[in-house]
Tab-separated table of C-alpha atoms and ligand atoms in Angstrom:
chain	number	residue	atom	x	y	z
A	1	MET	CA	27.977	-21.321	-7.759
A	2	VAL	CA	27.543	-21.347	-3.941
A	3	PHE	CA	27.780	-17.301	-4.326
A	4	LYS	CA	24.614	-17.364	-6.710
A	5	LYS	CA	22.843	-19.712	-4.461
A	6	ILE	CA	23.163	-17.569	-1.074
A	7	TYR	CA	22.931	-14.322	-2.627
A	8	ASN	CA	21.005	-14.167	-5.655
A	9	ASN	CA	18.286	-11.681	-4.962
A	10	MET	CA	17.547	-8.723	-3.133
A	11	LEU	CA	14.870	-6.412	-2.372
A	12	GLN	CA	15.699	-2.821	-2.590
A	13	SER	CA	13.565	-1.520	-0.178
A	14	LYS	CA	15.414	-3.552	2.386
A	15	LEU	CA	18.863	-3.029	1.006
A	16	PHE	CA	21.413	-1.403	3.516
A	17	TYR	CA	22.453	1.804	1.553
A	18	LYS	CA	21.815	5.269	1.036
A	19	THR	CA	22.634	7.272	-2.009
A	20	THR	CA	23.472	11.013	-2.218
A	21	LYS	CA	23.382	13.707	-4.795
A	22	GLU	CA	26.463	15.665	-3.541
A	23	THR	CA	29.778	14.335	-3.786
A	24	PRO	CA	32.024	14.528	-0.335
A	25	ARG	CA	34.103	17.280	-0.195
A	26	GLU	CA	37.217	15.288	0.272
A	27	ALA	CA	36.682	12.686	-2.640
A	28	GLU	CA	38.868	13.685	-5.656
A	29	ALA	CA	39.195	10.463	-7.594
A	30	ILE	CA	36.146	9.572	-9.526
A	31	SER	CA	35.839	6.006	-8.297
A	32	HIS	CA	36.036	7.546	-4.581
A	33	LYS	CA	32.935	9.759	-5.314
A	34	LEU	CA	30.930	7.019	-7.108
A	35	LEU	CA	31.146	4.341	-4.852
A	36	LEU	CA	30.390	6.861	-1.998
A	37	ARG	CA	27.828	8.346	-3.696
A	38	ALA	CA	26.271	4.686	-4.846
A	39	GLY	CA	26.533	3.473	-1.442
A	40	PHE	CA	28.799	0.927	-1.935
A	41	ILE	CA	31.498	1.983	0.604
A	42	ASP	CA	31.494	3.934	3.616
A	43	GLN	CA	34.545	5.604	5.097
A	44	LEU	CA	35.362	4.986	9.062
A	45	MET	CA	38.447	7.191	9.115
A	46	ALA	CA	41.032	8.191	6.501
A	47	GLY	CA	42.261	4.868	5.017
A	48	ALA	CA	39.517	2.662	6.440
A	49	TYR	CA	36.642	1.752	4.555
A	50	SER	CA	33.305	-0.394	5.164
A	51	PHE	CA	32.099	-2.626	2.185
A	52	LEU	CA	28.245	-2.064	2.146
A	53	PRO	CA	26.090	-4.820	0.676
A	54	LEU	CA	26.659	-3.465	-2.808
A	55	GLY	CA	30.411	-3.044	-2.341
A	56	HIS	CA	30.658	-6.463	-0.467
A	57	ARG	CA	28.959	-8.177	-3.404
A	58	VAL	CA	31.753	-6.590	-5.696
A	59	ILE	CA	34.478	-7.295	-3.826
A	60	LYS	CA	33.517	-10.985	-3.326
A	61	LYS	CA	33.038	-11.272	-7.149
A	62	ILE	CA	36.558	-9.874	-7.590
A	63	GLU	CA	37.720	-12.447	-5.124
A	64	ASN	CA	36.338	-15.350	-6.698
A	65	ILE	CA	37.778	-14.119	-10.271
A	66	ILE	CA	41.310	-13.791	-8.754
A	67	ARG	CA	40.940	-17.338	-6.788
A	68	ARG	CA	39.588	-19.243	-9.697
A	69	ASN	CA	42.539	-17.959	-11.875
A	70	MET	CA	44.988	-18.647	-9.061
A	71	ILE	CA	43.667	-22.164	-8.924
A	72	LEU	CA	42.500	-23.459	-12.228
A	73	SER	CA	45.397	-22.013	-14.385
A	74	PRO	CA	48.849	-22.947	-14.817
A	75	VAL	CA	49.493	-20.637	-11.903
A	76	SER	CA	48.002	-23.801	-9.660
A	77	GLY	CA	48.213	-22.187	-6.470
A	78	GLN	CA	46.955	-23.638	-3.251
A	79	GLU	CA	44.977	-21.319	-1.076
A	80	ILE	CA	46.063	-20.827	2.757
A	81	LEU	CA	45.453	-17.991	5.049
A	82	MET	CA	48.121	-16.652	7.302
A	83	PRO	CA	47.544	-14.329	10.177
A	84	ALA	CA	47.653	-10.510	10.232
A	85	LEU	CA	49.234	-10.232	13.612
A	86	THR	CA	52.923	-11.331	13.573
A	87	PRO	CA	56.009	-11.541	15.866
A	88	LYS	CA	58.726	-8.595	15.787
A	89	GLU	CA	61.484	-11.334	15.683
A	90	ASN	CA	60.404	-12.244	12.102
A	91	TRP	CA	60.644	-8.679	10.782
A	92	LEU	CA	63.946	-8.255	12.809
A	93	LYS	CA	65.517	-11.191	10.767
A	94	THR	CA	64.775	-9.492	7.382
A	95	GLY	CA	65.736	-6.264	8.901
A	96	ARG	CA	62.268	-4.758	8.029
A	97	TRP	CA	61.178	-4.022	11.629
A	98	ASN	CA	63.388	-0.900	10.990
A	99	ASN	CA	63.607	-0.381	7.395
A	100	PHE	CA	59.463	-0.940	6.182
A	101	GLU	CA	58.391	2.738	7.214
A	102	ALA	CA	54.546	1.892	6.745
A	103	LEU	CA	54.580	-1.012	9.162
A	104	PHE	CA	52.253	-0.728	11.965
A	105	LYS	CA	53.734	-1.897	15.332
A	106	LEU	CA	51.726	-2.341	18.410
A	107	LYS	CA	52.393	-4.066	21.943
A	108	GLY	CA	50.502	-7.240	23.210
A	109	GLN	CA	50.605	-8.663	26.820
A	110	GLY	CA	53.959	-8.551	28.544
A	111	ASP	CA	55.149	-5.923	26.589
A	112	LYS	CA	55.708	-7.944	23.523
A	113	ASP	CA	56.111	-6.281	20.041
A	114	TYR	CA	53.853	-7.193	16.973
A	115	ALA	CA	53.511	-5.860	13.680
A	116	LEU	CA	50.241	-5.735	11.696
A	117	ALA	CA	51.450	-7.872	8.234
A	118	ALA	CA	51.838	-5.239	5.209
A	119	THR	CA	53.065	-8.251	3.324
A	120	HIS	CA	53.504	-11.869	4.214
A	121	GLU	CA	57.298	-12.995	3.406
A	122	GLU	CA	58.187	-13.118	6.962
A	123	VAL	CA	55.329	-15.425	7.889
A	124	ILE	CA	55.130	-17.586	4.647
A	125	VAL	CA	58.992	-18.145	4.422
A	126	PRO	CA	59.569	-19.858	7.804
A	127	LEU	CA	56.078	-21.425	7.289
A	128	ALA	CA	57.442	-23.334	3.979
A	129	LYS	CA	60.653	-24.057	5.831
A	130	LYS	CA	58.651	-26.171	7.840
A	131	ILE	CA	57.610	-28.534	5.167
A	132	ILE	CA	60.110	-28.148	2.208
A	133	SER	CA	63.567	-30.162	2.660
A	134	SER	CA	64.033	-31.548	-0.559
A	135	TYR	CA	64.060	-30.934	-4.531
A	136	LYS	CA	60.910	-33.148	-4.250
A	137	ASP	CA	59.211	-30.442	-2.327
A	138	LEU	CA	59.500	-28.143	-5.146
A	139	PRO	CA	57.997	-26.203	-6.946
A	140	LEU	CA	55.726	-25.167	-4.558
A	141	TYR	CA	52.860	-22.305	-5.189
A	142	LEU	CA	50.763	-20.774	-2.165
A	143	PHE	CA	48.557	-17.778	-2.215
A	144	GLN	CA	46.201	-15.983	0.130
A	145	ILE	CA	43.318	-13.544	0.013
A	146	GLN	CA	43.694	-11.699	3.168
A	147	THR	CA	44.074	-8.336	4.890
A	148	LYS	CA	47.072	-6.320	4.913
A	149	PHE	CA	47.933	-3.210	7.205
A	150	ARG	CA	50.055	-0.230	6.138
A	151	ASN	CA	50.546	3.246	7.813
A	152	GLU	CA	50.541	4.966	4.470
A	153	ALA	CA	51.690	8.539	4.507
A	154	ARG	CA	48.829	9.876	2.609
A	155	ALA	CA	45.790	7.542	2.445
A	156	LYS	CA	43.683	9.291	-0.203
A	157	SER	CA	41.485	8.713	-3.412
A	158	GLY	CA	39.279	6.269	-1.439
A	159	LEU	CA	40.040	2.591	-1.953
A	160	MET	CA	43.033	3.416	-4.022
A	161	ARG	CA	45.177	3.858	-1.178
A	162	THR	CA	44.106	2.865	2.051
A	163	ARG	CA	45.995	1.814	5.351
A	164	GLU	CA	44.020	-1.513	5.819
A	165	PHE	CA	43.328	-3.461	2.470
A	166	ILE	CA	42.677	-6.837	1.128
A	167	MET	CA	45.272	-8.392	-1.299
A	168	LYS	CA	45.960	-11.415	-2.983
A	169	ASP	CA	49.562	-12.604	-2.478
A	170	LEU	CA	50.906	-15.555	-4.062
A	171	TYR	CA	54.633	-16.878	-3.293
A	172	SER	CA	56.549	-19.502	-5.573
A	173	PHE	CA	59.331	-21.507	-4.235
A	174	HIS	CA	61.651	-23.026	-6.835
A	175	VAL	CA	64.923	-24.939	-7.314
A	176	SER	CA	66.530	-22.563	-9.802
A	177	GLN	CA	66.267	-19.027	-11.207
A	178	GLU	CA	65.317	-20.590	-14.622
A	179	ASP	CA	62.240	-22.220	-13.204
A	180	LEU	CA	61.267	-19.223	-11.346
A	181	ASP	CA	61.669	-17.205	-14.771
A	182	ASN	CA	59.177	-19.660	-16.398
A	183	TYR	CA	56.517	-19.715	-13.564
A	184	TYR	CA	56.876	-15.663	-13.326
A	185	ASP	CA	55.752	-15.637	-17.309
A	186	LYS	CA	52.924	-17.834	-16.746
A	187	VAL	CA	51.629	-15.587	-13.651
A	188	SER	CA	51.990	-12.406	-15.778
A	189	GLU	CA	49.637	-14.296	-18.668
A	190	VAL	CA	46.991	-15.335	-15.969
A	191	TYR	CA	47.248	-11.590	-14.454
A	192	PHE	CA	46.037	-10.205	-17.946
A	193	LYS	CA	43.178	-13.044	-17.922
A	194	ILE	CA	42.216	-11.577	-14.177
A	195	PHE	CA	42.249	-7.901	-15.444
A	196	LYS	CA	40.475	-8.611	-18.643
A	197	GLU	CA	37.710	-10.305	-16.605
A	198	CYS	CA	37.606	-6.987	-14.322
A	199	GLY	CA	36.787	-5.061	-17.299
A	200	ILE	CA	40.241	-3.126	-16.973
A	201	LEU	CA	42.600	-4.531	-19.618
A	202	THR	CA	40.862	-2.467	-22.512
A	203	LYS	CA	37.695	-0.686	-23.329
A	204	GLY	CA	36.628	-0.473	-27.039
A	205	LYS	CA	39.527	0.005	-28.895
A	206	ASN	CA	41.691	1.471	-25.999
A	207	ARG	CA	43.910	-0.456	-24.051
A	208	PHE	CA	43.833	0.694	-20.442
A	209	THR	CA	46.242	-1.636	-18.293
A	210	PHE	CA	49.823	-1.991	-19.093
A	211	LYS	CA	52.498	-4.638	-18.048
A	212	THR	CA	55.042	-2.222	-16.765
A	213	TRP	CA	58.751	-2.448	-16.141
A	214	ALA	CA	59.725	-1.263	-12.695
A	215	SER	CA	62.836	-1.377	-10.312
A	216	GLY	CA	63.424	-4.821	-8.845
A	217	GLY	CA	65.109	-3.788	-5.462
A	218	SER	CA	68.103	-5.354	-4.369
A	219	PHE	CA	67.989	-8.998	-5.682
A	220	SER	CA	66.639	-8.529	-9.125
A	221	LYS	CA	67.236	-5.647	-11.682
A	222	TYR	CA	63.308	-5.384	-12.745
A	223	SER	CA	60.081	-6.234	-11.344
A	224	HIS	CA	56.674	-5.680	-13.409
A	225	GLU	CA	53.783	-3.738	-12.278
A	226	TYR	CA	50.286	-3.555	-13.678
A	227	GLN	CA	49.426	-0.140	-14.353
A	228	THR	CA	45.823	1.099	-15.136
A	229	ILE	CA	45.732	4.398	-16.643
A	230	THR	CA	43.398	6.908	-14.933
A	231	GLU	CA	44.115	10.917	-13.763
A	232	SER	CA	43.732	9.618	-10.131
A	233	GLY	CA	46.579	7.472	-10.298
A	234	GLU	CA	49.902	8.304	-8.422
A	235	ASP	CA	52.384	6.697	-10.782
A	236	ILE	CA	53.384	7.967	-14.212
A	237	ILE	CA	54.182	5.479	-16.836
A	238	TYR	CA	55.876	5.633	-20.179
A	239	ILE	CA	53.916	3.426	-22.822
A	240	CYS	CA	55.827	2.089	-25.915
A	241	LYS	CA	53.915	3.233	-29.092
A	242	LYS	CA	55.333	0.367	-31.086
A	243	CYS	CA	54.817	-2.711	-28.710
A	244	GLY	CA	52.505	-1.726	-25.750
A	245	ALA	CA	54.728	-2.352	-22.971
A	246	ALA	CA	55.565	0.331	-20.437
A	247	ILE	CA	58.264	1.622	-18.294
A	248	ASN	CA	57.582	3.036	-14.658
A	249	LYS	CA	58.950	6.580	-14.296
A	250	GLU	CA	61.063	5.492	-11.470
A	251	ILE	CA	63.484	3.498	-13.776
A	252	LYS	CA	62.737	5.724	-17.056
A	253	SER	CA	65.872	7.965	-16.643
A	254	GLN	CA	67.954	4.513	-17.153
A	255	MET	CA	66.148	3.225	-20.336
A	256	THR	CA	66.091	5.379	-23.396
A	257	ALA	CA	64.604	2.601	-25.492
A	258	CYS	CA	61.838	0.009	-25.032
A	259	PRO	CA	63.309	-3.262	-23.216
A	260	GLU	CA	60.954	-5.572	-24.622
A	261	GLU	CA	62.844	-8.396	-26.877
A	262	LYS	CA	62.901	-7.215	-30.303
A	263	CYS	CA	61.474	-3.695	-29.906
A	264	GLY	CA	63.876	-1.189	-28.730
A	265	SER	CA	61.747	1.729	-29.927
A	266	THR	CA	62.227	5.079	-28.429
A	267	ASP	CA	58.718	6.638	-28.955
A	268	PHE	CA	56.436	6.643	-25.810
A	269	GLU	CA	53.512	8.150	-24.468
A	270	GLU	CA	53.512	9.337	-20.799
A	271	LYS	CA	50.235	8.498	-18.590
A	272	LYS	CA	49.148	8.608	-15.181
A	273	ALA	CA	48.281	5.385	-13.953
A	274	VAL	CA	47.656	3.346	-10.550
A	275	GLU	CA	49.500	0.273	-10.040
A	276	VAL	CA	46.619	-2.786	-9.706
A	277	GLY	CA	49.150	-5.775	-9.017
A	278	ASN	CA	52.771	-6.465	-9.596
A	279	ILE	CA	55.145	-9.648	-9.980
A	280	PHE	CA	58.666	-9.801	-8.402
A	281	LYS	CA	61.659	-11.928	-8.449
A	282	LEU	CA	62.721	-12.232	-4.857
A	283	GLY	CA	65.462	-14.717	-5.581
A	284	THR	CA	67.035	-15.769	-2.255
A	285	LYS	CA	66.309	-12.421	-0.324
A	286	TYR	CA	64.132	-14.152	2.228
A	287	SER	CA	64.994	-17.707	2.090
A	288	LEU	CA	68.775	-16.391	3.290
A	289	PRO	CA	67.562	-14.900	6.522
A	290	PHE	CA	65.143	-17.825	7.451
A	291	ASP	CA	67.585	-20.114	6.204
A	292	LEU	CA	65.105	-21.718	3.729
A	293	LYS	CA	67.153	-24.767	1.874
A	294	PHE	CA	66.387	-27.849	0.041
A	295	ARG	CA	68.520	-30.861	-0.795
A	296	SER	CA	69.076	-31.190	-4.521
A	297	LYS	CA	69.317	-34.102	-6.462
A	298	ASP	CA	73.334	-34.498	-6.023
A	299	GLY	CA	72.670	-34.229	-2.101
A	300	LYS	CA	73.757	-30.617	-1.828
A	301	GLU	CA	71.990	-28.040	-0.072
A	302	ASN	CA	70.866	-24.838	-1.766
A	303	PRO	CA	68.668	-21.986	-0.765
A	304	VAL	CA	65.142	-21.720	-2.219
A	305	ILE	CA	64.548	-19.272	-4.987
A	306	ILE	CA	61.433	-17.153	-4.307
A	307	GLY	CA	58.904	-15.012	-6.399
A	308	CYS	CA	56.163	-12.845	-5.024
A	309	TYR	CA	53.059	-11.896	-6.932
A	310	GLY	CA	50.388	-9.042	-5.419
A	311	ILE	CA	46.973	-7.937	-6.299
A	312	GLY	CA	45.123	-5.197	-4.349
A	313	LEU	CA	41.322	-6.161	-4.424
A	314	GLY	CA	40.197	-2.665	-3.009
A	315	ARG	CA	42.506	-0.660	-5.481
A	316	LEU	CA	41.463	-2.926	-8.187
A	317	MET	CA	37.716	-2.274	-7.705
A	318	ALA	CA	38.341	1.301	-7.644
A	319	ALA	CA	40.214	1.017	-10.976
A	320	MET	CA	37.565	-0.721	-12.402
A	321	VAL	CA	35.159	2.345	-11.753
A	322	GLU	CA	37.996	4.726	-13.025
A	323	VAL	CA	37.853	3.046	-16.437
A	324	ASN	CA	33.961	2.035	-16.245
A	325	ASN	CA	32.091	5.096	-15.710
A	326	ASP	CA	30.063	7.730	-17.271
A	327	ASP	CA	28.283	11.210	-16.292
A	328	LYS	CA	25.527	9.178	-14.911
A	329	GLY	CA	27.402	6.639	-12.727
A	330	ILE	CA	29.261	3.497	-12.600
A	331	ILE	CA	29.271	0.667	-15.413
A	332	TRP	CA	30.210	-2.635	-13.638
A	333	PRO	CA	31.488	-5.294	-16.185
A	334	LYS	CA	28.958	-8.170	-15.829
A	335	GLU	CA	31.504	-10.674	-14.031
A	336	ALA	CA	32.097	-8.301	-11.250
A	337	ALA	CA	28.763	-6.706	-11.186
A	338	PRO	CA	26.902	-6.649	-7.589
A	339	PHE	CA	23.624	-8.019	-9.767
A	340	LEU	CA	23.166	-8.949	-13.038
A	341	VAL	CA	19.831	-7.311	-13.703
A	342	HIS	CA	18.134	-4.414	-11.862
A	343	LEU	CA	14.585	-4.764	-12.057
A	344	VAL	CA	12.569	-1.363	-11.618
A	345	GLN	CA	8.875	-1.351	-10.766
A	346	LEU	CA	8.144	1.917	-12.373
A	347	GLU	CA	4.843	2.631	-10.839
A	348	ASN	CA	2.904	1.015	-8.053
A	349	SER	CA	-0.552	-0.146	-9.230
A	350	GLY	CA	-1.751	-3.326	-8.545
A	351	LYS	CA	-0.941	-4.658	-12.036
A	352	VAL	CA	2.730	-3.121	-12.425
A	353	LYS	CA	3.720	-4.607	-9.003
A	354	LYS	CA	2.221	-8.207	-9.802
A	355	ALA	CA	4.169	-8.182	-13.117
A	356	ALA	CA	7.457	-7.155	-11.478
A	357	LYS	CA	7.120	-9.574	-8.727
A	358	GLU	CA	6.454	-12.445	-11.329
A	359	ILE	CA	9.430	-11.449	-13.013
A	360	TYR	CA	11.399	-11.259	-9.835
A	361	GLN	CA	10.535	-14.717	-8.709
A	362	ASN	CA	11.230	-15.965	-12.444
A	363	LEU	CA	14.746	-14.788	-12.539
A	364	GLN	CA	15.551	-16.117	-9.126
A	365	LYS	CA	14.184	-19.450	-9.929
A	366	ASN	CA	16.696	-19.151	-12.883
A	367	ASN	CA	19.502	-18.211	-11.088
A	368	ILE	CA	19.775	-14.933	-12.045
A	369	GLU	CA	21.161	-12.219	-9.481
A	370	VAL	CA	18.564	-9.587	-9.138
A	371	LEU	CA	18.103	-6.412	-7.391
A	372	TYR	CA	14.442	-5.613	-7.413
A	373	ASP	CA	13.628	-1.792	-6.874
A	374	ASP	CA	10.211	-2.631	-5.248
A	375	ARG	CA	10.077	0.789	-3.235
A	376	GLU	CA	6.942	2.796	-3.250
A	377	ASP	CA	7.861	5.958	-1.905
A	378	LYS	CA	10.222	6.454	-4.828
A	379	SER	CA	9.383	8.751	-8.060
A	380	ALA	CA	9.997	7.290	-11.271
A	381	GLY	CA	12.772	9.798	-12.084
A	382	GLU	CA	14.478	9.047	-8.714
A	383	LYS	CA	14.556	4.864	-9.429
A	384	LEU	CA	15.941	5.442	-13.095
A	385	THR	CA	18.904	7.947	-11.916
A	386	GLU	CA	19.715	5.680	-9.031
A	387	ALA	CA	20.014	2.690	-11.310
A	388	ASP	CA	22.217	4.405	-13.659
A	389	LEU	CA	24.438	5.619	-10.649
A	390	ILE	CA	24.818	1.915	-9.325
A	391	GLY	CA	25.552	0.847	-12.620
A	392	ILE	CA	24.252	-2.882	-12.745
A	393	PRO	CA	24.573	-4.427	-16.374
A	394	TYR	CA	21.164	-4.789	-17.347
A	395	ARG	CA	18.046	-2.771	-16.208
A	396	VAL	CA	14.476	-4.243	-16.871
A	397	VAL	CA	11.838	-1.771	-16.273
A	398	VAL	CA	8.060	-2.826	-15.690
A	399	SER	CA	5.518	0.199	-16.026
A	400	GLU	CA	1.944	0.826	-16.998
A	401	ARG	CA	3.569	1.599	-20.761
A	402	THR	CA	5.394	-1.237	-21.163
A	403	LEU	CA	2.665	-3.463	-19.667
A	404	SER	CA	0.155	-1.784	-22.193
A	405	LYS	CA	2.566	-3.394	-24.974
A	406	LYS	CA	2.781	-6.487	-23.236
A	407	SER	CA	6.479	-5.920	-22.863
A	408	ILE	CA	9.100	-5.274	-20.756
A	409	GLU	CA	11.770	-2.641	-21.346
A	410	LEU	CA	15.442	-3.796	-21.202
A	411	LYS	CA	18.295	-1.251	-20.979
A	412	LYS	CA	21.771	-2.173	-21.223
A	413	ARG	CA	24.078	0.085	-19.009
A	414	ASP	CA	27.251	0.068	-21.285
A	415	SER	CA	25.607	0.934	-24.413
A	416	GLY	CA	22.513	2.734	-23.316
A	417	LYS	CA	20.726	0.879	-25.616
A	418	ILE	CA	16.873	0.420	-24.686
A	419	ASN	CA	14.567	-2.372	-26.217
A	420	LEU	CA	11.019	-3.425	-25.592
A	421	ILE	CA	11.026	-7.199	-25.413
A	422	LYS	CA	8.652	-9.725	-24.519
A	423	GLU	CA	8.792	-10.981	-20.798
A	424	ASN	CA	9.377	-14.650	-22.079
A	425	GLN	CA	12.721	-13.357	-24.305
A	426	LEU	CA	14.368	-11.862	-21.059
A	427	LEU	CA	15.756	-15.250	-19.931
A	428	LYS	CA	17.117	-15.988	-23.250
A	429	PHE	CA	18.595	-12.749	-23.582
A	430	LEU	CA	20.309	-12.809	-20.421
A	431	ASN	CA	21.666	-16.187	-20.954
B	1	LIG	P1	52.551	1.477	-4.141
B	1	LIG	O1	53.620	1.363	-4.962
B	1	LIG	O2	51.427	1.984	-4.976
B	1	LIG	O3	52.525	2.162	-2.823
B	1	LIG	P2	53.624	-1.015	-3.405
B	1	LIG	O4	54.335	-1.488	-4.392
B	1	LIG	O5	53.706	-0.971	-2.294
B	1	LIG	O6	52.129	-0.053	-4.027
B	1	LIG	P3	52.750	-3.962	-3.117
B	1	LIG	O7	53.794	-4.007	-1.821
B	1	LIG	O8	53.648	-4.713	-4.378
B	1	LIG	O9	52.326	-2.487	-3.474
B	1	LIG	O10	51.610	-4.413	-2.994
B	1	LIG	C1	50.805	-5.339	-3.939
B	1	LIG	C2	49.537	-4.586	-4.434
B	1	LIG	O11	48.500	-4.516	-3.371
B	1	LIG	C3	49.576	-3.430	-5.244
B	1	LIG	O12	50.040	-3.769	-6.356
B	1	LIG	C4	48.451	-2.899	-5.206
B	1	LIG	O13	47.274	-3.328	-5.676
B	1	LIG	C5	47.993	-3.000	-3.616
B	1	LIG	N1	48.489	-2.306	-2.399
B	1	LIG	C6	49.441	-1.927	-2.317
B	1	LIG	N2	49.460	-0.779	-1.151
B	1	LIG	C7	47.938	-0.502	-1.070
B	1	LIG	C8	47.185	0.465	-0.388
B	1	LIG	N3	47.700	1.612	0.544
B	1	LIG	N4	45.850	0.765	-0.535
B	1	LIG	C9	45.640	-0.143	-1.486
B	1	LIG	N5	46.198	-1.252	-1.991
B	1	LIG	C10	47.350	-1.176	-2.275
B	2	LIG	MG1	55.062	-0.134	-6.057
């Protein structure tokens, strides 16, 4: 709501962006090409991008979808914000100062060593220790939406693999494995909701995002990743044709049959995919080094059982574009589009300008987010091509022709369907 009040309108003549026809040479992934070409992002260097106004609006929408689902759902998280700058000692305690290859390390005053956090177990576990002492303090669910740093060997494919990226990381603290198991399944359900709202769960009849069995590391046999099918993905998954679960290639050799309860099928389809999120049972892996314990009902001290759950926002944004595009450009899902309406004033006669301006004001009054192409130095063709490239869900064209029919033209970006409607029908249609 606040978002709409602050950001509900924009004149395209003032918008900070520039579209290009050529695709940048280094860009291979379709999301990379389109996000650069349409002026959503700008590359500072390999693995680091600025979000321009269009891209920033999308990332904020995604952030709000995730935030709402983290708070107003069985996940019931409390939002916090932890520093990106972290002390070496904490990473030494968990053994990750030397074992986390992608950890960015730096020196500060007095030759002190720091790491830019690549993940936040080393911060949140000692933080939780300051507050958790009894079983009465548990369970506890904390999340943040914050910037991570990873010195990735290959930063490529635009937002899909960067060296600085925004992540939603949720951490859950429990008295028992059973309590963690139950919560893990709840988060899993909510993850599907998030990916559905972001338009990557399905498209038409086809499924695009799969909960995928993956390795669990040293403390738990398996974890789960949420993998979205795309040719630009770096992972390979095997989708069970019977139940729709998937298995990451890294563990497929240990599994001949589908591990889902009551499935056991051996019929799989191999696909390339990108990991947009994951959920992980850490158990006591981080509570032991930081001595995070709680006093149980019978007075015994036990280590706290922990789970962690991530989603990369930039990578999710890229996956949304990978799934939702055509040869003309991006097709944003309504929930995360930079604007709901792209109002195009096709010609510059006084009559057309006046009519377009009125619609612009009317949409704003009704709290509808609208980008108004008021530019007078662009041809009709250029404007329409650019509107398709940017991919806003509804395009409203005002022209001599539509006005002669006392109408406006409404085009749905996803279906391409065009209708002439009366202006007073527009609001009804959009609502
Ligand atoms: P990957 O296997 O792709 O390297 P990861 O398993 O290391 O990712 P996690 O540490 O689990 O990833 O991070 C949680 C989420 O953060 C991932 O699911 C992904 O969405 C996102 N993420 C991880 N690394 C990057 C990166 N370099 N650039 C953008 N997003 C990332
Ligand atoms: Mg992974």
